[in-house]
Tab-separated table of C-alpha atoms in Angstrom:
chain	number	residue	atom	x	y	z
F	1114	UNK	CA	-2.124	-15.745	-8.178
F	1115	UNK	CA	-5.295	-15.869	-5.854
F	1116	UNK	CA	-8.846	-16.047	-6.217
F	1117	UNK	CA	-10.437	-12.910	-4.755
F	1118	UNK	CA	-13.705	-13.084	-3.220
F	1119	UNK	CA	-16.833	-10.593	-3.929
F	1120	UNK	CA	-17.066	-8.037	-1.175
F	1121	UNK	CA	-12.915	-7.818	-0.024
F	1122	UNK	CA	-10.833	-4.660	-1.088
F	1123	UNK	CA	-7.997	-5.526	-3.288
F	1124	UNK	CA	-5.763	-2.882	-1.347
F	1125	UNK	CA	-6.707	-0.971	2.137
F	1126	UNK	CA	-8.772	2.050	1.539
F	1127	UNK	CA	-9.567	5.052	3.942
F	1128	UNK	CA	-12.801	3.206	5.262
F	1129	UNK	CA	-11.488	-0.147	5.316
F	1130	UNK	CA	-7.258	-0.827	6.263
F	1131	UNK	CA	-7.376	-3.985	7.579
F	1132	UNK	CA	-9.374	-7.060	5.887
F	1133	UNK	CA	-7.839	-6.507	2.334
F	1134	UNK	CA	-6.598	-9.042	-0.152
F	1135	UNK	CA	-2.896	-7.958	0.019
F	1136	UNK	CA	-3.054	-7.400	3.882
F	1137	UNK	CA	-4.860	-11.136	4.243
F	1138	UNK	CA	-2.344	-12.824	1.818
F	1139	UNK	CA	1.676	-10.725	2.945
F	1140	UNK	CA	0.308	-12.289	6.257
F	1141	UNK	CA	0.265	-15.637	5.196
F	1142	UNK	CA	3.568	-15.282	3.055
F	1143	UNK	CA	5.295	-14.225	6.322
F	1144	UNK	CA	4.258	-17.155	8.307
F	1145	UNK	CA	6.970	-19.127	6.251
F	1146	UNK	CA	8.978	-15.833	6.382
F	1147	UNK	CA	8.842	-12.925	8.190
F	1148	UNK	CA	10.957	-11.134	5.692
F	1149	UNK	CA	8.829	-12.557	2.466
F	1150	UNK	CA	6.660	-9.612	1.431
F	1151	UNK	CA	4.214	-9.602	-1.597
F	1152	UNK	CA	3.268	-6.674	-4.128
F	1153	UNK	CA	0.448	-5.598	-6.111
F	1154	UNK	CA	0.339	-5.400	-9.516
F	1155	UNK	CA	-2.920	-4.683	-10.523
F	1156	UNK	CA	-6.702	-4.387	-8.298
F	1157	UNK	CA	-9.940	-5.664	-8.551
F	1158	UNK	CA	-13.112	-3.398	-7.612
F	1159	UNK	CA	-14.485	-4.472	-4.308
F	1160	UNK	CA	-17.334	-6.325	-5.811
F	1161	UNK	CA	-15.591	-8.444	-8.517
F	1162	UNK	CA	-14.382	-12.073	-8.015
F	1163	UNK	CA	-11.862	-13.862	-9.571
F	1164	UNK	CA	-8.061	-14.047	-10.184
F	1165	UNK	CA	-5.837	-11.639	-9.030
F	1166	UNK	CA	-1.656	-11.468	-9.645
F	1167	UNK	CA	0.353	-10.014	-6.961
F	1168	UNK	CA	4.607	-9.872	-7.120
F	1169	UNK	CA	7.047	-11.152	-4.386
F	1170	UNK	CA	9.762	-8.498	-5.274
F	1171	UNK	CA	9.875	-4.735	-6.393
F	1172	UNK	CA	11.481	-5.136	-9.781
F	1173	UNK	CA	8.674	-7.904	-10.682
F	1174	UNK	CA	6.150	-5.157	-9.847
F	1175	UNK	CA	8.223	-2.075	-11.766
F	1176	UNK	CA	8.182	-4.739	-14.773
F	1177	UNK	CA	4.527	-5.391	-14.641
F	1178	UNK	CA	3.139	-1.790	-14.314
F	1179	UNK	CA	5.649	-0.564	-16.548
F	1180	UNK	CA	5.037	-2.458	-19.193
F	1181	UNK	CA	1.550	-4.354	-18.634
F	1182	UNK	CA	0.275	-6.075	-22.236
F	1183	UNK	CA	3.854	-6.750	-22.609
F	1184	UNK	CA	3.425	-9.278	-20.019
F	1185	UNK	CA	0.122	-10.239	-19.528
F	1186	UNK	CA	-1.320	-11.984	-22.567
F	1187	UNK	CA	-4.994	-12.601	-21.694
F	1188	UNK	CA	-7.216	-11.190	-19.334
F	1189	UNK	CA	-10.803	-12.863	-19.550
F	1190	UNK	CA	-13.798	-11.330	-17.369
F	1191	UNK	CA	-17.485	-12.878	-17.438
F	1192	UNK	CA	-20.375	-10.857	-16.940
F	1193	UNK	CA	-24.320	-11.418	-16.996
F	1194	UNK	CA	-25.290	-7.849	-18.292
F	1195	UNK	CA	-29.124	-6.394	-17.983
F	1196	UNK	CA	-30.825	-7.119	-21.837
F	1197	UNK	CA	-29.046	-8.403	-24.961
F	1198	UNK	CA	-26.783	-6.879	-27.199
F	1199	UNK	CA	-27.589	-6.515	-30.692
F	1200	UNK	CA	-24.228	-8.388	-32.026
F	1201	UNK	CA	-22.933	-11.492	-30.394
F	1202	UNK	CA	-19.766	-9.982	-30.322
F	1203	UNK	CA	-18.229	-6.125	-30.414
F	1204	UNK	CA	-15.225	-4.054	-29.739
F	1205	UNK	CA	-15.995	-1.361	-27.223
F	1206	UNK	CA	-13.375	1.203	-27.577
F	1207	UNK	CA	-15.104	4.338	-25.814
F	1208	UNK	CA	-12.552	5.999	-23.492
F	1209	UNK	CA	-13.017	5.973	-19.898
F	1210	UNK	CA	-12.700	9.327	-17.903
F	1211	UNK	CA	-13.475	10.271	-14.564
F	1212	UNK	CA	-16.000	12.121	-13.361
F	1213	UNK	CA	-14.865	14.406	-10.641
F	1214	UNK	CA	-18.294	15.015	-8.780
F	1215	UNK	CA	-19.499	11.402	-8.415
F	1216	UNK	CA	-16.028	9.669	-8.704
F	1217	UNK	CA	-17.599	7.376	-11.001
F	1218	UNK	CA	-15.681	6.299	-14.681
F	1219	UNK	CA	-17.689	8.093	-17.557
F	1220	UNK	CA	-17.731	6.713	-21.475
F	1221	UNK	CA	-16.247	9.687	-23.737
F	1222	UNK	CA	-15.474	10.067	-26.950
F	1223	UNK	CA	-13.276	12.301	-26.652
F	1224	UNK	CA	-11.443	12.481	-23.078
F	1225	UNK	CA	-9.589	9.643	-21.402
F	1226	UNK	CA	-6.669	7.270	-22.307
F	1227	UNK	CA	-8.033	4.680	-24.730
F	1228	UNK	CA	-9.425	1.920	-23.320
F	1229	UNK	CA	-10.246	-1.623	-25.454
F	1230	UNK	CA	-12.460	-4.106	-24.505
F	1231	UNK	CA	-13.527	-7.063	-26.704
F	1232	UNK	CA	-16.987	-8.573	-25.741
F	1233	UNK	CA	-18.798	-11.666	-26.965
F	1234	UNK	CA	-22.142	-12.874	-26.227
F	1235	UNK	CA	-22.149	-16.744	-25.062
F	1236	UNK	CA	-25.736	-17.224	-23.816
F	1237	UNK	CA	-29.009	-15.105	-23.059
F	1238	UNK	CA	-32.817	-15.057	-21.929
F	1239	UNK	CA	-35.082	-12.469	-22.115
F	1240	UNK	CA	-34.034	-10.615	-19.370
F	1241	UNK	CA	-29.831	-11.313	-19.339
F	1242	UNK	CA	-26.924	-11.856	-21.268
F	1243	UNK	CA	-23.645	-14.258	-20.429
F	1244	UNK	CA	-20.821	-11.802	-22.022
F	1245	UNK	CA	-16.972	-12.898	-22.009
F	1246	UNK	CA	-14.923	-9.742	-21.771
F	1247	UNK	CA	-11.603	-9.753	-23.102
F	1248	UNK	CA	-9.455	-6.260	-21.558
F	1249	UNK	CA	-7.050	-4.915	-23.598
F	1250	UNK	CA	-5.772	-1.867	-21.130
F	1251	UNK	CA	-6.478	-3.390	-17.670
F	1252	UNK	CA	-7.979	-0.258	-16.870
F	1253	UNK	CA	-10.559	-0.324	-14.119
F	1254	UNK	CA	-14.309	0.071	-14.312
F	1255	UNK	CA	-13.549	0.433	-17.972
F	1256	UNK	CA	-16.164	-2.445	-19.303
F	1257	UNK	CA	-18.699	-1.139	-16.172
F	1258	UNK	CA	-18.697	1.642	-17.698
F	1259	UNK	CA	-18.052	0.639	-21.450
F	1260	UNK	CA	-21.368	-1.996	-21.083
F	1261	UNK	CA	-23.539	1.279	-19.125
F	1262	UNK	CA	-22.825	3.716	-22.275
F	1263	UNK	CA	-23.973	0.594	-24.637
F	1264	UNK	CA	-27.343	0.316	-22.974
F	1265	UNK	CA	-26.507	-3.343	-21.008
F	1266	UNK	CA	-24.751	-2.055	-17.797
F	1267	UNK	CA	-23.558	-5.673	-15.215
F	1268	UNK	CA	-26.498	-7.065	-13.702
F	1269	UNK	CA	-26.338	-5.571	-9.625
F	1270	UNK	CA	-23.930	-2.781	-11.136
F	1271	UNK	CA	-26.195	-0.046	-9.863
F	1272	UNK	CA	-23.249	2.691	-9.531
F	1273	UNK	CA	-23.061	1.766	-12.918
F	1274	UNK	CA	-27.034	2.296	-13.671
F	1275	UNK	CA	-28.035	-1.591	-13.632
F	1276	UNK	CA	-31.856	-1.676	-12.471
F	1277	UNK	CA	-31.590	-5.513	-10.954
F	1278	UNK	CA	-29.574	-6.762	-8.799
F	1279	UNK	CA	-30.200	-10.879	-9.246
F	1280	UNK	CA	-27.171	-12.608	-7.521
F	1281	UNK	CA	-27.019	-9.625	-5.157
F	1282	UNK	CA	-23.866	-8.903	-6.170
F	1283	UNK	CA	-22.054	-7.396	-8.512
F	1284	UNK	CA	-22.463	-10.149	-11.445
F	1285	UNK	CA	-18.440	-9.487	-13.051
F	1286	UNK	CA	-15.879	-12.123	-12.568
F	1287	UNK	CA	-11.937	-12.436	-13.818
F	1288	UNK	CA	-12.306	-15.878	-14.708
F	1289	UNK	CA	-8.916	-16.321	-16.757
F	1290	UNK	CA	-5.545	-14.796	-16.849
F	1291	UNK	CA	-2.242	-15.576	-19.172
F	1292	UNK	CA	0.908	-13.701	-18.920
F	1293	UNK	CA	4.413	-14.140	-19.459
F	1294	UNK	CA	7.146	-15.229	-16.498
F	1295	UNK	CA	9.391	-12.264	-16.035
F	1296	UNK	CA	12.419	-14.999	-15.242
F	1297	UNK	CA	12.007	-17.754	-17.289
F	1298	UNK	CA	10.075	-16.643	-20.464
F	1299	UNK	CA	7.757	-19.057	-20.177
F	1300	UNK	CA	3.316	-18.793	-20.341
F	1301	UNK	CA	1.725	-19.312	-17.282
F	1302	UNK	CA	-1.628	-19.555	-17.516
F	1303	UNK	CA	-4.769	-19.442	-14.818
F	1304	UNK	CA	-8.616	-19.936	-14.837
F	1305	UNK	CA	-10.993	-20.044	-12.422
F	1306	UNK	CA	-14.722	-20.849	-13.308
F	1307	UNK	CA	-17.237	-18.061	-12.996
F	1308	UNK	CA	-19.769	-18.550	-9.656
F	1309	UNK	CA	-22.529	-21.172	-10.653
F	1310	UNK	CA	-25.023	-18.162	-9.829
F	1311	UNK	CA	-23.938	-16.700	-13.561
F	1312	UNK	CA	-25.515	-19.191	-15.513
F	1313	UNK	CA	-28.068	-19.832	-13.409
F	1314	UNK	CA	-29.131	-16.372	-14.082
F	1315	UNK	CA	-29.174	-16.838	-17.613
F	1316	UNK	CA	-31.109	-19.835	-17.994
């Protein structure tokens, strides 16, 4: 498990092959090791922080992907999202496609694999709301583009029609993650605190 920074790739990408998550973190495993490798079983967009689970063999990975909510229990995101919604809590259960022009995630009703996303409302202002974000799928850009289609996209989302940009950053962050040990059974569970800029924001 790491902690990903805002701004770093979670995998190499046509533009950018080097500084990457995975490329910055199978070096470090093979200073111990040159043979030790590392694998990925999920990604973070570029502008999200927070906790990130990688493998150190291929069957742990095959496991993972295969059979995702099987293993991982919890996935918590935080969020400071433009306005207020009118519930302090919601299930947003719109289904993600893609659309093919802009290569952006689009909400439809009728297209896409179904994609769940819990969201509850923990503090606001006039301007912003603190939202915990509970995924169901793991899908990504789902709740960007879940939160856009509700009217509060992420504060500094502006691929994802946000009209601030506060933090100057993309204000989404995978604060806590649970999921079951493939070898011994057991819960392991991870949290790291959202950036203090969050609730500064919503003071």
């Amino acid at each position: 498990m790491v902690n990903k920074r805002e701004g770093l790739l979670s995998v190499a990408s046509i533009k950018e092959k080097e500084r990457t998550v995975y490329n910055l973190l199978n070096a470090h495993v093979k200073k111990t090791d040159e043979r030790n490798k590392i694998f990925v079983l999920h990604r973070l967009d570029r502008d999200t922080s927070g906790l990130m689970l990688f493998a150190k063999n291929k069957g742990t990975q095959e496991a993972f992907q295969s059979a995702w909510t099987r293993f991982v229990k919890e996935q918590v995101f935080v969020a400071v999202a433009e306005g207020c919604p009118n519930k302090t809590s919601g299930l947003l259960t719109f289904s993600p496609a893609v659309d093919e022009q802009d290569h952006l995630m689009i909400v439809s009703e009728y297209e896409g694999e179904n994609a769940v996303a819990r969201y509850t409302l923990l503090r606001s202002n006039e301007r912003y709301s603190l939202l915990e974000l509970r995924s169901e799928s793991g899908r990504r850009n789902q709740m960007r583009a879940q939160l856009k289609h509700i009217g509060h996209p992420i504060a500094g989302d502006l691929r994802y029609g946000a009209e601030t940009d506060p933090g100057g950053r993309l204000m989404l962050h995978a604060q806590k993650m649970a999921f079951v040990h493939p070898d011994t059974g057991g819960e392991m569970v991870f949290e790291e605190p959202m950036p203090r800029m969050f609730m500064d924001v919503v003071k």
